[in-house]
PDB file of C-alpha atoms in Angstrom:
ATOM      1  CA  UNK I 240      12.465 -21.385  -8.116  1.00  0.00           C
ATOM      2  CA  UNK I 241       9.455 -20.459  -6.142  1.00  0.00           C
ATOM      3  CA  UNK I 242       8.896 -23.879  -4.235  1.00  0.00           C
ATOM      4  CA  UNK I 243       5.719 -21.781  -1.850  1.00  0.00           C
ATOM      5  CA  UNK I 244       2.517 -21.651  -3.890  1.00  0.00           C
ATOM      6  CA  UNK I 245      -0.865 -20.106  -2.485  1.00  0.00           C
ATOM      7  CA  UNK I 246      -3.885 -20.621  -5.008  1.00  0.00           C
ATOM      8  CA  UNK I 247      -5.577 -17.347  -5.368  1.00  0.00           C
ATOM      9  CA  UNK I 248      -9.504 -17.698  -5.848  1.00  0.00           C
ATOM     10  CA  UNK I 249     -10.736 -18.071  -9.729  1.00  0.00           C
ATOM     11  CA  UNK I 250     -12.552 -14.825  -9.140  1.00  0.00           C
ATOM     12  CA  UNK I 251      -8.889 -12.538  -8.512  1.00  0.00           C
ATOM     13  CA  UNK I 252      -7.569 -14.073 -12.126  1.00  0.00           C
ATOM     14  CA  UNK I 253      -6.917 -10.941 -14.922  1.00  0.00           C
ATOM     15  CA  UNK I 254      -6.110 -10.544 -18.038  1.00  0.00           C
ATOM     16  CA  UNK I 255      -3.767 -13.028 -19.633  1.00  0.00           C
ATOM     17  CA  UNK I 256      -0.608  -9.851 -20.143  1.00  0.00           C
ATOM     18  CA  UNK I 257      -1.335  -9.247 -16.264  1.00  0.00           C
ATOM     19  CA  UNK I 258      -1.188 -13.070 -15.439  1.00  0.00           C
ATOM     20  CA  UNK I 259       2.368 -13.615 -16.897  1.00  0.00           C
ATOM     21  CA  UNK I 260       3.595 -10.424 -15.394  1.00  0.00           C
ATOM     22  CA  UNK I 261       2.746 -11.966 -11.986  1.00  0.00           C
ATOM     23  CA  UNK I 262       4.240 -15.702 -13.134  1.00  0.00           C
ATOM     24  CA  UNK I 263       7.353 -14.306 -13.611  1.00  0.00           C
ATOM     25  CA  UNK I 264       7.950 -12.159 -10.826  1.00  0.00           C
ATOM     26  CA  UNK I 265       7.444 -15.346  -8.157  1.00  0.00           C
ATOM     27  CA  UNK I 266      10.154 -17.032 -10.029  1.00  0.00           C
ATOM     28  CA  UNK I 267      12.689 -14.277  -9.939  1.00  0.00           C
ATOM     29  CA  UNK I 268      15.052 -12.597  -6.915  1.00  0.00           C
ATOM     30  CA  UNK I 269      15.490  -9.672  -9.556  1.00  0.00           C
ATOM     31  CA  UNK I 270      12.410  -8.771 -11.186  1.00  0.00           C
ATOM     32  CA  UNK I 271      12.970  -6.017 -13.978  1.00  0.00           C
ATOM     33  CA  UNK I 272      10.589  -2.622 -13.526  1.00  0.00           C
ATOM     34  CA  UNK I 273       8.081  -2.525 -15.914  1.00  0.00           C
ATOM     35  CA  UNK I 274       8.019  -0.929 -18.799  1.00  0.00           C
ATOM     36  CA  UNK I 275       5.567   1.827 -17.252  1.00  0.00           C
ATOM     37  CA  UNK I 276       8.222   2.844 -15.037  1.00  0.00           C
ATOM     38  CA  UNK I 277      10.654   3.869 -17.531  1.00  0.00           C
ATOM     39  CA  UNK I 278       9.319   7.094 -18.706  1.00  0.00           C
ATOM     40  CA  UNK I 279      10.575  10.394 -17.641  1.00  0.00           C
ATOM     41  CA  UNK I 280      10.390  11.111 -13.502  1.00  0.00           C
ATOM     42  CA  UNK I 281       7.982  12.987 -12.408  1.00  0.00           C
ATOM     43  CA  UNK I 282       9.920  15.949  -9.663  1.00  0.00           C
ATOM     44  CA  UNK I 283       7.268  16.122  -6.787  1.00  0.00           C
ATOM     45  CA  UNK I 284       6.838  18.867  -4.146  1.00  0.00           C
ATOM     46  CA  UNK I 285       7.149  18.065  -0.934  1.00  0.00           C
ATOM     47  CA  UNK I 286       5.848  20.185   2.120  1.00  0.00           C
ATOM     48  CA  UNK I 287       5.832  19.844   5.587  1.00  0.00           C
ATOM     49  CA  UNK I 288       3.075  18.850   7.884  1.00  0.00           C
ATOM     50  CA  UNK I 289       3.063  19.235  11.743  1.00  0.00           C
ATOM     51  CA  UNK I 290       0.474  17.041  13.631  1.00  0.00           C
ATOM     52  CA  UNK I 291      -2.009  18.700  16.184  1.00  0.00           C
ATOM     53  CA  UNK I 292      -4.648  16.401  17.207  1.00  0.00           C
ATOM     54  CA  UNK I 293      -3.515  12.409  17.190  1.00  0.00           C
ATOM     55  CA  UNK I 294       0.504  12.555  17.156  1.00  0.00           C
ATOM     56  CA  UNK I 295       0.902  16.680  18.394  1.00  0.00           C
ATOM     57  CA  UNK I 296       4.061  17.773  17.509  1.00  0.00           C
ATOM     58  CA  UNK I 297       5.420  14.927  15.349  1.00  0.00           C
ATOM     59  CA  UNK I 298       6.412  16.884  11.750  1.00  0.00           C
ATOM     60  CA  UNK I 299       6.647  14.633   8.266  1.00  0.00           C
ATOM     61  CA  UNK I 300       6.969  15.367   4.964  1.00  0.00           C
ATOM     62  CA  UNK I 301       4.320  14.500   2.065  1.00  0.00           C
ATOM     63  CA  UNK I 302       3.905  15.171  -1.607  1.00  0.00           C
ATOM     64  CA  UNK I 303       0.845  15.168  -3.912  1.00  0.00           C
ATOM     65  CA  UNK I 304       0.478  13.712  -7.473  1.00  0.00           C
ATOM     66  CA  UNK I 305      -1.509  15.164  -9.568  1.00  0.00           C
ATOM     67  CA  UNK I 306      -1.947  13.803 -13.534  1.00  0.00           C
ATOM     68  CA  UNK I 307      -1.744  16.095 -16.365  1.00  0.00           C
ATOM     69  CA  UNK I 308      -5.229  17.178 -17.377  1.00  0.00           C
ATOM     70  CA  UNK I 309      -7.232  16.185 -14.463  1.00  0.00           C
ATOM     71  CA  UNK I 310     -10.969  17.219 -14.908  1.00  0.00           C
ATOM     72  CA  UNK I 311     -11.584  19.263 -12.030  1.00  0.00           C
ATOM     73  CA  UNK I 312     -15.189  18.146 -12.329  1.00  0.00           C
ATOM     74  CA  UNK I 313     -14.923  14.935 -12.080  1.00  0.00           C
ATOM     75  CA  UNK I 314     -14.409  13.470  -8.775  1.00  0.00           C
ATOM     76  CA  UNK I 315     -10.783  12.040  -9.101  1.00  0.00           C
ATOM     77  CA  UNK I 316      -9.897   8.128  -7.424  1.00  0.00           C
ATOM     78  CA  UNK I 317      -7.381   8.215  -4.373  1.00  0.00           C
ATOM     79  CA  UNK I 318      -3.524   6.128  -3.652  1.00  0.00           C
ATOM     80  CA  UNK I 319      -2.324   6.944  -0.293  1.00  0.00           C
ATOM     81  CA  UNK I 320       1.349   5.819   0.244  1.00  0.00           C
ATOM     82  CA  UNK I 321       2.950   5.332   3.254  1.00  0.00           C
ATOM     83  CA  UNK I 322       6.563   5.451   3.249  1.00  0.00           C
ATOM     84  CA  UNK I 323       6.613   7.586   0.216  1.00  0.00           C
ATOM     85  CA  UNK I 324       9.669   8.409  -0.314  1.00  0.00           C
ATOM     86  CA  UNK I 325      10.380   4.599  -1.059  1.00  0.00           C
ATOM     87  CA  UNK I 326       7.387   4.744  -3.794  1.00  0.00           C
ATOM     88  CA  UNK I 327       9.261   7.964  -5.371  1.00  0.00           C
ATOM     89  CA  UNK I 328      12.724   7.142  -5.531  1.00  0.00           C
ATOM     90  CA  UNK I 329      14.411   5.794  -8.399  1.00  0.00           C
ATOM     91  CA  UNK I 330      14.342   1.787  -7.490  1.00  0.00           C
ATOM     92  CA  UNK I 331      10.381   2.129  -7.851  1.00  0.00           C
ATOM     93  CA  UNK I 332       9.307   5.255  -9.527  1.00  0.00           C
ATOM     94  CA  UNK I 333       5.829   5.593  -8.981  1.00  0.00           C
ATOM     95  CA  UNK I 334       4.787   8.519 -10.178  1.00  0.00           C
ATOM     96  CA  UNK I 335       6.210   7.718 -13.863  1.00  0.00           C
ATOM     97  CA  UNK I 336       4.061   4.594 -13.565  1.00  0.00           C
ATOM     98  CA  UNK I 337       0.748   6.252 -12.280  1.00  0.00           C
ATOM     99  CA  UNK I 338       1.718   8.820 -15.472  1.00  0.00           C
ATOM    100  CA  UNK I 339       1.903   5.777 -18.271  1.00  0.00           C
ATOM    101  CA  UNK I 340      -1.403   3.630 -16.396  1.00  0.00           C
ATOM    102  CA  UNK I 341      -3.489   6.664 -16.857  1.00  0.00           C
ATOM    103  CA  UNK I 342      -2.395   8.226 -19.880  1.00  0.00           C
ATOM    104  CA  UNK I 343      -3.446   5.179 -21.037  1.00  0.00           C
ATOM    105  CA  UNK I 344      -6.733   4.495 -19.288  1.00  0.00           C
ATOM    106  CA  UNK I 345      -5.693   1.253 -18.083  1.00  0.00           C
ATOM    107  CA  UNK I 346      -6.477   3.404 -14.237  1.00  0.00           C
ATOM    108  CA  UNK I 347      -9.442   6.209 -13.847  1.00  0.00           C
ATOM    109  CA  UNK I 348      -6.953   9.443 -12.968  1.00  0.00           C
ATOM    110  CA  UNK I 349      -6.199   9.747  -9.495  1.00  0.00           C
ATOM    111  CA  UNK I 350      -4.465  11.808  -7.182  1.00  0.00           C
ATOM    112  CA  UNK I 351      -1.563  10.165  -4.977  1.00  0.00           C
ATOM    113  CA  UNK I 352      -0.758  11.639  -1.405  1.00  0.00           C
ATOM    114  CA  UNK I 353       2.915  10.153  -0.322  1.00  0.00           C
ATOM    115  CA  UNK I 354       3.424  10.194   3.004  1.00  0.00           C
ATOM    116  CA  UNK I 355       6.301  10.045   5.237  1.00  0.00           C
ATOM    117  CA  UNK I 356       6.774   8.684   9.165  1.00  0.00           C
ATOM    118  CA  UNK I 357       6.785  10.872  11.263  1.00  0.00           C
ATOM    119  CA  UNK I 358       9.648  12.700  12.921  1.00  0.00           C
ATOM    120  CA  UNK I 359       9.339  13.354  16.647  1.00  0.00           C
ATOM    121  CA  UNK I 360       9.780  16.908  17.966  1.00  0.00           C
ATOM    122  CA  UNK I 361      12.688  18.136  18.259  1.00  0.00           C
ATOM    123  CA  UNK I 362      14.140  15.428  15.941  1.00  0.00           C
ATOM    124  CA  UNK I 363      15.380  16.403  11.993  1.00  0.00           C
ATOM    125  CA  UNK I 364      13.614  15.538   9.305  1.00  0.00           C
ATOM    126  CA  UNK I 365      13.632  12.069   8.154  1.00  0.00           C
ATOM    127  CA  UNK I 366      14.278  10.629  11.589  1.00  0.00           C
ATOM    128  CA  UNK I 367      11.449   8.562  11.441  1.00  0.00           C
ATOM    129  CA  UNK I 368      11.194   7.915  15.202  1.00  0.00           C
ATOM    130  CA  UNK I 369       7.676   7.826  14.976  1.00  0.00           C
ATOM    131  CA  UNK I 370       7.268   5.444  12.517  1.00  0.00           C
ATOM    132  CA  UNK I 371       6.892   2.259  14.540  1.00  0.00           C
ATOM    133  CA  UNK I 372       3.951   4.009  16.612  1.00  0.00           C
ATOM    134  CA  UNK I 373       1.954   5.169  13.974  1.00  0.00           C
ATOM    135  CA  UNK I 374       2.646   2.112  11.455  1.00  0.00           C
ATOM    136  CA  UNK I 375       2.610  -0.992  13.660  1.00  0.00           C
ATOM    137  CA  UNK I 376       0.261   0.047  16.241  1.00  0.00           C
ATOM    138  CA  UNK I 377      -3.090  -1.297  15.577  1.00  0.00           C
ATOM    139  CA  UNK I 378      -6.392   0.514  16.122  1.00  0.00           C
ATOM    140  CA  UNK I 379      -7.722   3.677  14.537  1.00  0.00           C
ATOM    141  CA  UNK I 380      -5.214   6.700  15.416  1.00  0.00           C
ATOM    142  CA  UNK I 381      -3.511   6.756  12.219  1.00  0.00           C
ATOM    143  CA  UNK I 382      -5.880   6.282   9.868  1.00  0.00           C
ATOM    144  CA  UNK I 383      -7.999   8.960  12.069  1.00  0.00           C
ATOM    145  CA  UNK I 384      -4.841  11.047  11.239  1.00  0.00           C
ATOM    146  CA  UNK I 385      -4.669  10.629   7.595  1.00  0.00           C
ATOM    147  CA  UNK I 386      -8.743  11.871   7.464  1.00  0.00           C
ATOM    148  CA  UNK I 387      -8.734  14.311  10.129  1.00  0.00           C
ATOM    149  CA  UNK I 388      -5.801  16.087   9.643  1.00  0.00           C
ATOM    150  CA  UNK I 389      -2.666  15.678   6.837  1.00  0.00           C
ATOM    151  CA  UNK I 390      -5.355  14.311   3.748  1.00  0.00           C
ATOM    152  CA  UNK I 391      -7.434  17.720   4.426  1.00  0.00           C
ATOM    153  CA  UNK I 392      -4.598  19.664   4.039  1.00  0.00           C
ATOM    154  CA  UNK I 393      -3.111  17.139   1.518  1.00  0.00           C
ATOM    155  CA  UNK I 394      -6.141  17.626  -0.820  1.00  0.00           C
ATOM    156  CA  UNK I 395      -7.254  20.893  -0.549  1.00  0.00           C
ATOM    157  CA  UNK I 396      -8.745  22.645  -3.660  1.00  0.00           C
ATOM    158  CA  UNK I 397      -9.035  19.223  -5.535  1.00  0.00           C
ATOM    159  CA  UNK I 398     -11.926  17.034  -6.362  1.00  0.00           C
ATOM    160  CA  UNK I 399     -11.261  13.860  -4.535  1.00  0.00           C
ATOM    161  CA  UNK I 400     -14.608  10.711  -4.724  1.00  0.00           C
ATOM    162  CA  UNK I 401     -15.349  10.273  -1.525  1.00  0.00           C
ATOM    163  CA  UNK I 402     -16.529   6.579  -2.554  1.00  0.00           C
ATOM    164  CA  UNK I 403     -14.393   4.322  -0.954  1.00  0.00           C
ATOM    165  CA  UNK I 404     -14.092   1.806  -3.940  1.00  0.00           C
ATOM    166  CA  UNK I 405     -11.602   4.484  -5.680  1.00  0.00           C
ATOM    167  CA  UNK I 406      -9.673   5.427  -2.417  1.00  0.00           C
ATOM    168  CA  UNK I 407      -6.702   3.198  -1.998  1.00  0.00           C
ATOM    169  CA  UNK I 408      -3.788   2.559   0.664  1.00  0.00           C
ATOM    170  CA  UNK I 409      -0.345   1.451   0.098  1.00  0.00           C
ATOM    171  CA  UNK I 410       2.310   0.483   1.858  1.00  0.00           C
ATOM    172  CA  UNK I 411       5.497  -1.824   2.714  1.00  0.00           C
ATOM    173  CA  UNK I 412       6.903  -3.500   5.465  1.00  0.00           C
ATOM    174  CA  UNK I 413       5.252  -1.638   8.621  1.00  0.00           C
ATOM    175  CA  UNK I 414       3.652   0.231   6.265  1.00  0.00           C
ATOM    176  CA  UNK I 415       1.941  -2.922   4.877  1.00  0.00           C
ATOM    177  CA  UNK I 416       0.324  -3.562   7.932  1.00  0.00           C
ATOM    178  CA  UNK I 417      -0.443   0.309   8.650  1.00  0.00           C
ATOM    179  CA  UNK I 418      -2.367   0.366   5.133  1.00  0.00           C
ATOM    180  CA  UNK I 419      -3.960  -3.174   5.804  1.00  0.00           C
ATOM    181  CA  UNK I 420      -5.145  -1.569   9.328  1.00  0.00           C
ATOM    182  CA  UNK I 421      -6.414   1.686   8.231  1.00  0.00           C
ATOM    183  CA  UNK I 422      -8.793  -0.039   5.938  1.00  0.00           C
ATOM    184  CA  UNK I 423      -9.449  -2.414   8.424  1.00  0.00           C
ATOM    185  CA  UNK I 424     -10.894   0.574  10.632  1.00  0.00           C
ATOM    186  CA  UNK I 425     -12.105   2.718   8.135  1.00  0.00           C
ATOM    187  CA  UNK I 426     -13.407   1.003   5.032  1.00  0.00           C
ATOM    188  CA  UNK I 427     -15.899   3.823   5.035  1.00  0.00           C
ATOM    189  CA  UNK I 428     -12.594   5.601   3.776  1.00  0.00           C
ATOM    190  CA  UNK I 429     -10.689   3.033   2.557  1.00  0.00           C
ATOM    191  CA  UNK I 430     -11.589   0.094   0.055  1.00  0.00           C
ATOM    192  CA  UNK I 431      -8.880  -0.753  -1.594  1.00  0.00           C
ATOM    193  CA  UNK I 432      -5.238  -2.089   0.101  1.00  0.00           C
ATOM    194  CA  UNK I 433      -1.713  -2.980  -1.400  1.00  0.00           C
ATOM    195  CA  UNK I 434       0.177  -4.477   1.029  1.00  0.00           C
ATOM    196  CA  UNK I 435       4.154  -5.009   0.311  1.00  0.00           C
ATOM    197  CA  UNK I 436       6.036  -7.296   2.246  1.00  0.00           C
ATOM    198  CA  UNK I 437       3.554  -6.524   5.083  1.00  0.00           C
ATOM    199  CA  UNK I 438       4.969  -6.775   8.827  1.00  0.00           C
ATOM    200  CA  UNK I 439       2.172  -8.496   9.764  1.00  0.00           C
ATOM    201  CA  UNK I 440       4.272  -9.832  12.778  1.00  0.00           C
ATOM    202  CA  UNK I 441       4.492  -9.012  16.415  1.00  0.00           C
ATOM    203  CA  UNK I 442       6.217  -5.803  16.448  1.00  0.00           C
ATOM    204  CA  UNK I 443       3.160  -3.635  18.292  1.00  0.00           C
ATOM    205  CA  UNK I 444       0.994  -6.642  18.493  1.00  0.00           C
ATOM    206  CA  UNK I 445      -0.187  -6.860  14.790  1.00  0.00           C
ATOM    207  CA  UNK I 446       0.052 -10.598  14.337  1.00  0.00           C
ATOM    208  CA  UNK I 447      -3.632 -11.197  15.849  1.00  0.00           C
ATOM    209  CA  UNK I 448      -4.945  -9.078  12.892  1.00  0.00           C
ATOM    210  CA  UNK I 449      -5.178 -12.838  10.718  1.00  0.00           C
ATOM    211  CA  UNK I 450      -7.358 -14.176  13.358  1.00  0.00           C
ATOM    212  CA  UNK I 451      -9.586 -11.086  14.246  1.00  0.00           C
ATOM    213  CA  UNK I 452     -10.188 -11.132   9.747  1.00  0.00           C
ATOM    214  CA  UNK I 453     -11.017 -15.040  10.764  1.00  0.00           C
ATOM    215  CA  UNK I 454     -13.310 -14.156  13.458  1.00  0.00           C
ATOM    216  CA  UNK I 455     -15.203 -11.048  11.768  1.00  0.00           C
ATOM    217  CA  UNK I 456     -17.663 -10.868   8.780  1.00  0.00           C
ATOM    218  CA  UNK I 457     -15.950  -9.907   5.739  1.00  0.00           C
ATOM    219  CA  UNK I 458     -15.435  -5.947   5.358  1.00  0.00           C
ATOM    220  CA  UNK I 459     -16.287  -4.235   1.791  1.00  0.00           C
ATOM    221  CA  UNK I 460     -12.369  -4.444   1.315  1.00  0.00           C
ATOM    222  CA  UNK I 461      -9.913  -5.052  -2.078  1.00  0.00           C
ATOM    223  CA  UNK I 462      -6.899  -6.323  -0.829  1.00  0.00           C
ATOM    224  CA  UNK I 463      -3.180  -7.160  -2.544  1.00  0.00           C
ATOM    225  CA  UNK I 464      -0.829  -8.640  -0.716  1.00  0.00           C
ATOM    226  CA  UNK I 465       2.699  -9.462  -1.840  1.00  0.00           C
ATOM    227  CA  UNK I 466       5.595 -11.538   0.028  1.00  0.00           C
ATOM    228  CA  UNK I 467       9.171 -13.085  -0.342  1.00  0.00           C
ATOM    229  CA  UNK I 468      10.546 -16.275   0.699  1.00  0.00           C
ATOM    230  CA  UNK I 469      13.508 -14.093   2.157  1.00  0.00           C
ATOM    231  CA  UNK I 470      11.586 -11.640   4.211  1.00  0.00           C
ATOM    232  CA  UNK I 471      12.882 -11.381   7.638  1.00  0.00           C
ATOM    233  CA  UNK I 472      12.675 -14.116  10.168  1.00  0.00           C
ATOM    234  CA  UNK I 473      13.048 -12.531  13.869  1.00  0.00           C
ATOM    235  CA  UNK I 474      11.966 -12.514  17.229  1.00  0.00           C
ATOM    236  CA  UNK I 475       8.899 -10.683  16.046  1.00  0.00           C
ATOM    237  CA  UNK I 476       7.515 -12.949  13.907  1.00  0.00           C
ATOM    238  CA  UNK I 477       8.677 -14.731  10.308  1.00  0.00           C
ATOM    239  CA  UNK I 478       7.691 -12.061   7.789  1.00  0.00           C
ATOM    240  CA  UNK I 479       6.461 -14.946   4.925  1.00  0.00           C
ATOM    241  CA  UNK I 480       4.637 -17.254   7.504  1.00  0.00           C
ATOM    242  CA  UNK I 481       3.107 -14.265   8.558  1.00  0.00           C
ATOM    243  CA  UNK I 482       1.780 -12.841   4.881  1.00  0.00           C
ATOM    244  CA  UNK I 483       0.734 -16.433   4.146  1.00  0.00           C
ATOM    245  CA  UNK I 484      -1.370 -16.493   7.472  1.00  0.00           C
ATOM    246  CA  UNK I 485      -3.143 -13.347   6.310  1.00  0.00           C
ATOM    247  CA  UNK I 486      -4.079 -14.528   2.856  1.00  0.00           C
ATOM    248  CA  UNK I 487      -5.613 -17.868   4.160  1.00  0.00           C
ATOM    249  CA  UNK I 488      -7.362 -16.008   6.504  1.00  0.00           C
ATOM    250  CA  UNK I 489      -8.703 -13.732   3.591  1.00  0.00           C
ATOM    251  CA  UNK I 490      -9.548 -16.732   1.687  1.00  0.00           C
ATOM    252  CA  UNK I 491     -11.182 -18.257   4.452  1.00  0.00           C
ATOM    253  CA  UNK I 492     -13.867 -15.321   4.610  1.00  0.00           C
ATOM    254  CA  UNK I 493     -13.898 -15.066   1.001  1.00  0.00           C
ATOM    255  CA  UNK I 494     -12.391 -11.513   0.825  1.00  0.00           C
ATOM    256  CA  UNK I 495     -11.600 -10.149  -2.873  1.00  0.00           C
ATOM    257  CA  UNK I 496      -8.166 -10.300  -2.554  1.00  0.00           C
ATOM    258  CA  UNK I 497      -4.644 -11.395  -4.472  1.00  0.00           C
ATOM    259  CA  UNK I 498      -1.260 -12.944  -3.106  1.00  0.00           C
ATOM    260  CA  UNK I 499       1.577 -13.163  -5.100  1.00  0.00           C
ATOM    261  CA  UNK I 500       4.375 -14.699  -3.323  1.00  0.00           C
ATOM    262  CA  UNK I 501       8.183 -14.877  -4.925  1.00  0.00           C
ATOM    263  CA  UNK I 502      11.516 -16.244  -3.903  1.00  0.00           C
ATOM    264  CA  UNK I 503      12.488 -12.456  -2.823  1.00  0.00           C
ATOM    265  CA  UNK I 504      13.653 -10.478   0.065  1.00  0.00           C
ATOM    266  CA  UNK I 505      12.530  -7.433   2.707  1.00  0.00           C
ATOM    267  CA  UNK I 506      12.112  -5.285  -0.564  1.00  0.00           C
ATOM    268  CA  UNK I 507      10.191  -3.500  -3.029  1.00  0.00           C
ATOM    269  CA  UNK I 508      11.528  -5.343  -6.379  1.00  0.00           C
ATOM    270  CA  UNK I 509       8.960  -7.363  -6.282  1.00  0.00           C
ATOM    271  CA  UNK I 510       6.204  -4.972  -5.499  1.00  0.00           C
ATOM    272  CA  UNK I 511       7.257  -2.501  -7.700  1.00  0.00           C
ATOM    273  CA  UNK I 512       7.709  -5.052 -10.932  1.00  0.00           C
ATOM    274  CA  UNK I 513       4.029  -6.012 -10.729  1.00  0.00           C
ATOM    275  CA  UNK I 514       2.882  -2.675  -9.824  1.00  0.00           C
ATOM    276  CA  UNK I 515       0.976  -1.552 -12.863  1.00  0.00           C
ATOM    277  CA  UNK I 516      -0.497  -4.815 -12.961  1.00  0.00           C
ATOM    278  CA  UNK I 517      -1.463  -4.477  -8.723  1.00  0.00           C
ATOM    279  CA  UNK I 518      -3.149  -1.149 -10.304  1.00  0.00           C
ATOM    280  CA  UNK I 519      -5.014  -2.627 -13.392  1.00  0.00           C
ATOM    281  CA  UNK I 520      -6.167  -5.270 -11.097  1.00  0.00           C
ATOM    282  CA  UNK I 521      -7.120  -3.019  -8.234  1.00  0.00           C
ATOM    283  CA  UNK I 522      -9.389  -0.927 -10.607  1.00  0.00           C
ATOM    284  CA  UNK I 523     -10.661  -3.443 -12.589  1.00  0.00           C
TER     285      UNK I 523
END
């Protein structure tokens, strides 16, 4: 049982469905995926990005999801993942999710860039040695390299808002922190965060980010965070302590935000079995 409770504010409560979704994943190590993950997988395309102008050099993969049908009219909402390949793979399936929330308009349609660390030069793909730099650093470099160079490429030809209410950022682990920072810089860009089993720790210095939300007006930010009662415990920082320090600072400055804390580990079970309902209450 989940003996670590944080009360979220009256004003992040949802529907009743969503509600019992989120009860039972804190009182579960093994949360099942949700029934909006088990439709067919969606195959992706992924292509290959080199960076010029923030990391030169330093090569990643990303991938694009686009729903069936979009109107290319209509200015379409925004999910940025970091890590992507985790948010792809068969232990989280997002794209078979984002399929089933807006087929059924439980999400406006959206386009989903899913983005992988970056691999230094010289390095093969899916080294990753550049990960740590770009996702625990904090400051502005990576989130200036999402909008000035891989989402213009990323999103060329499509109609993407430009209203930061529909433009989201995901990640998990360092790439909690990474999407919680990005927004943090740029919530011109950026208003809505997901946060899994953020390393909100002293890795690259990121465990003064609770205090500098304490010390600064609130930002026009949407934030979910989720963490485990198992998460990692190391020199850096204790992973849980850490996520818990974050959301009482967001409730001390009255952000819009959600924690949902289970008896888990350093995973995405949990993350992914209350995904649709991280979505639904994202956009509602």
């Amino acid at each position: 049982m989940n003996t670590l409770h944080h009360a979220n504010p009256t004003t992040a409560l949802t529907n009743p469905t969503d509600e019992a979704v989120f009860a039972l994943a804190r009182e579960t190590l093994d949360p099942p995926l949700p029934p909006e993950a088990l439709g067919a997988s969606r195959e992706l395309s992924w292509r290959r990005h080199e960076g010029q102008g923030v990391f030169p050099g330093v090569a990643r993969d990303y991938a694009v999801y686009t729903p069936e049908n979009l109107d290319p009219a209509t200015p379409a909402a925004l999910l940025v993942f970091q890590d992507g390949r985790f948010y792809t793979d068969e232990k989280f399936r997002a794209p078979a999710m984002l399929d089933a929330l807006i087929a059924s308009g439980a999400i406006p349609p959206l386009v989903a860039v899913f983005v992988q660390p970056g691999d230094l030069p010289g390095n093969p793909a899916q080294s990753r040695g550049n990960r740590s730099v770009e996702y625990d650093t904090l400051g502005d470099a990576y989130a200036r390299f999402l909008v000035e160079e891989l989402l213009p490429e990323a999103l060329a030809g499509l109609n993407v808002s430009t209203d930061p209410r529909q433009r989201a950022i995901c990640g998990m682990s360092s790439g909690g922190i990474c999407a919680f920072n990005a927004a943090w810089e740029l919530p011109e860009v950026f208003g809505k965060v997901i946060s899994h089993v953020g390393s909100f720790t002293n890795i690259r210095g990121g465990h003064v980010l609770a205090s500098r939300v304490r010390g600064t007006e609130p930002k026009p930010l949407r934030i979910f965070l989720q963490g485990g009662a198992q998460d990692l415990d190391r020199p850096a920082g204790n992973w849980a302590a850490a996520n818990f320090d974050m959301a009482t600072a967001l409730r001390h400055r009255a952000y819009d935000y959600r924690f949902e804390f289970g008896p888990g580990a350093h995973d995405l079970k949990h993350g992914a079995a209350v995904f649709p309902a991280t979505l639904r209450w994202l956009w509602r």
